[in-house]
Coordinates of C-alpha atoms in Angstrom, one line a residue:
X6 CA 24.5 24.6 5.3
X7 CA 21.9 23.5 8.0
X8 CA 21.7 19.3 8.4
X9 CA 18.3 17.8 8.2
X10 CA 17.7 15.6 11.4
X11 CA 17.3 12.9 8.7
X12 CA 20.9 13.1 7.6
X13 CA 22.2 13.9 11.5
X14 CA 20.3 10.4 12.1
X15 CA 21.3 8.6 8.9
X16 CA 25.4 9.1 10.5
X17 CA 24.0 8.2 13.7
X18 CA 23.0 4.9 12.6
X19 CA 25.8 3.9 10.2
X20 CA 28.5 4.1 13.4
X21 CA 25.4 2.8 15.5
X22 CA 25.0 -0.4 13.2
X23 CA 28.1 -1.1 12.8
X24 CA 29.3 -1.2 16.6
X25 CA 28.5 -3.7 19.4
X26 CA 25.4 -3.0 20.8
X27 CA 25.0 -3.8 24.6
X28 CA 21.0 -2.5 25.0
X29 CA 17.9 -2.6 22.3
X30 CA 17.5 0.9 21.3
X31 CA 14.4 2.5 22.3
X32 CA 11.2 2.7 20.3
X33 CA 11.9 6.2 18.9
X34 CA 15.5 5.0 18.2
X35 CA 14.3 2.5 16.0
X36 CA 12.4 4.7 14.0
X37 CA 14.7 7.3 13.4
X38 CA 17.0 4.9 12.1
X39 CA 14.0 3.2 10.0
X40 CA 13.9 7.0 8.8
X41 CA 17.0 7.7 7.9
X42 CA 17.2 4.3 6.1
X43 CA 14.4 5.4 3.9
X44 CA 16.6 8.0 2.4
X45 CA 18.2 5.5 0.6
X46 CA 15.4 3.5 -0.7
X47 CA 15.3 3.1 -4.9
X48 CA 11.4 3.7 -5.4
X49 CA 11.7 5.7 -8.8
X50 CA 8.5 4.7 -9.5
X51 CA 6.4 4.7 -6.4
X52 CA 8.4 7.1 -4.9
X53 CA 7.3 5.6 -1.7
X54 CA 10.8 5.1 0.2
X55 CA 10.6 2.9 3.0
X56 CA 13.5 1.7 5.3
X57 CA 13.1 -0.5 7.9
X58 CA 15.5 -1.9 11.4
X59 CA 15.6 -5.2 12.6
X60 CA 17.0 -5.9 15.6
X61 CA 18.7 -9.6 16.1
X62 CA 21.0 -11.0 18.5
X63 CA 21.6 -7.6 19.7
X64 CA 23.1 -6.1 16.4
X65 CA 21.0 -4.0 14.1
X66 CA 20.2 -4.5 10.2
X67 CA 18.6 -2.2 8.0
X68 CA 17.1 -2.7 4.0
X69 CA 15.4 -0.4 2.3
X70 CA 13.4 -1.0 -0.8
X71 CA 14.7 -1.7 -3.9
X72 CA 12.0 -0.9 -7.0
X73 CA 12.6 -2.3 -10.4
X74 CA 10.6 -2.0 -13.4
X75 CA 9.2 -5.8 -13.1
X76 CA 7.4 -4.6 -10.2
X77 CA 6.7 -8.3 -8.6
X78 CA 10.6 -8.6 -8.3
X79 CA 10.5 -5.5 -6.3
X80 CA 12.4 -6.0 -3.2
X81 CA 10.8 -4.5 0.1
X82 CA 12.5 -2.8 2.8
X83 CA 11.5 -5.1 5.5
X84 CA 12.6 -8.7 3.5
X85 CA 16.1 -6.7 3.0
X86 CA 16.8 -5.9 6.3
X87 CA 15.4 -9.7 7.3
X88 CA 17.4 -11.1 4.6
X89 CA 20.7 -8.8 5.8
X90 CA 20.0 -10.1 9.5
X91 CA 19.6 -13.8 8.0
X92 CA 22.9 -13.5 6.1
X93 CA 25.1 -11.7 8.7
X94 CA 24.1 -15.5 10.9
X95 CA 21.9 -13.5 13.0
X96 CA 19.6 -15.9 14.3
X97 CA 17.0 -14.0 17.2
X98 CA 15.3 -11.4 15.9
X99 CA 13.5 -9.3 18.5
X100 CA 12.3 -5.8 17.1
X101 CA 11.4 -4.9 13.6
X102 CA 11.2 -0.5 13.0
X103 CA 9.3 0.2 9.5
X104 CA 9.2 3.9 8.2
X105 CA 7.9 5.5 5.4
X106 CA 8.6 8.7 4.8
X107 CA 6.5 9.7 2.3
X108 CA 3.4 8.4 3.8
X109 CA 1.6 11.5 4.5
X110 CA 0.4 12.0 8.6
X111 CA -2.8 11.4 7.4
X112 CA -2.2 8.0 5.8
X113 CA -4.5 5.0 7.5
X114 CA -2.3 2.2 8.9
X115 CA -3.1 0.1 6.3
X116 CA -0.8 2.3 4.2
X117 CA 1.8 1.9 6.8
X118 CA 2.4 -1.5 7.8
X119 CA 4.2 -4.3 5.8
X120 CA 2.4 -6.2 3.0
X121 CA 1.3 -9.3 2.9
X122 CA 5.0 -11.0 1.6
X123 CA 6.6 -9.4 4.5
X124 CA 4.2 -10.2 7.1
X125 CA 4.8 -14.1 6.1
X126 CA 8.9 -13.2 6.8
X127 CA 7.9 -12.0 9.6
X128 CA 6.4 -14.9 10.9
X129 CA 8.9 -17.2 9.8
X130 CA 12.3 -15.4 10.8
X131 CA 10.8 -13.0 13.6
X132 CA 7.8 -14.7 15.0
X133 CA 8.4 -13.0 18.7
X134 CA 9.3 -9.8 17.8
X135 CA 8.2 -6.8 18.6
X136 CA 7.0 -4.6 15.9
X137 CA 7.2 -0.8 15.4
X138 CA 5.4 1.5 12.5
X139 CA 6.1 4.9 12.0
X140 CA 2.9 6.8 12.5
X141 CA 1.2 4.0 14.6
X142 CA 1.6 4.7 18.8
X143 CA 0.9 0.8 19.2
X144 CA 3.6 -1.5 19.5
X145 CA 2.5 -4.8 17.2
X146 CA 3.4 -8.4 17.6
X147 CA 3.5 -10.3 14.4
X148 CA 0.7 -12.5 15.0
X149 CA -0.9 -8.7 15.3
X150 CA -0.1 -8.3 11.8
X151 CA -0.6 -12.1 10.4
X152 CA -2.7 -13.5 12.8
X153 CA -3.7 -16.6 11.0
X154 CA 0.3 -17.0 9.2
X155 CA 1.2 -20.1 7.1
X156 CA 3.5 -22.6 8.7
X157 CA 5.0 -25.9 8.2

């Protein structure tokens, strides 16, 4: 049976995340791993799988989404892999890869990048990062995405 490059990628990033890493992946990297984190997102009823990778203190975290039927407790895939980051005492968080793989190539970036829940995340727990969205060639800060965020 022929592997998909989603599931060659998926057990390239399991070994990958769990090791030392010495460099940031590149761009590309970061997004095939944001892929292959999709795969396991719970979306049985948008069936919009997303997975994102954050990069913090050199180590990388990924979440995916996590859909229940109370939809405004749905869990998205960028506030897991913040929140995984947050909990594993990761403090400096300097890339952020969002994929969703059933966006279709066509799909505007609006239908892309991270809502408005994440975006305020963002801003509070990555507010220098670098930010990469599948389908989109432009790297994006996070001031980019929320220019006018909420702070304290």
């Amino acid at each position: 049976m022929r592997k998909s490059h989603y599931q060659i990628a998926r057990r390239r990033s399991i070994s990958s995340m769990t090791s030392a890493q010495s460099a940031v992946p590149e761009r590309e990297e970061l997004l095939t791993l944001a892929r292959a984190a999709a795969l396991q997102a719970h979306a049985p009823y948008s069936h919009f799988r997303v997975g994102a990778v954050v990069v913090a203190d050199g180590q990388l975290y990924r979440g995916v989404n996590v859909e229940i039927s109370s939809y405004g407790l749905t869990l998205c895939a960028e506030r897991a892999a913040l929140a995984a980051a947050v909990s594993a005492g990761a403090r400096r968080i300097t890339h952020v890869a969002v994929a969703c793989i059933d966006a279709p190539p066509t799909a505007p970036a609006s239908a892309r990048t991270p809502c408005g829940a994440c975006r305020q995340w963002l801003a509070d727990l990555a507010p220098q990062a670098v930010v990469y969205i599948d389908g989109l060639e432009e790297s994006l800060t996070v001031k980019d995405l929320l220019p006018y965020a909420f702070a304290l």
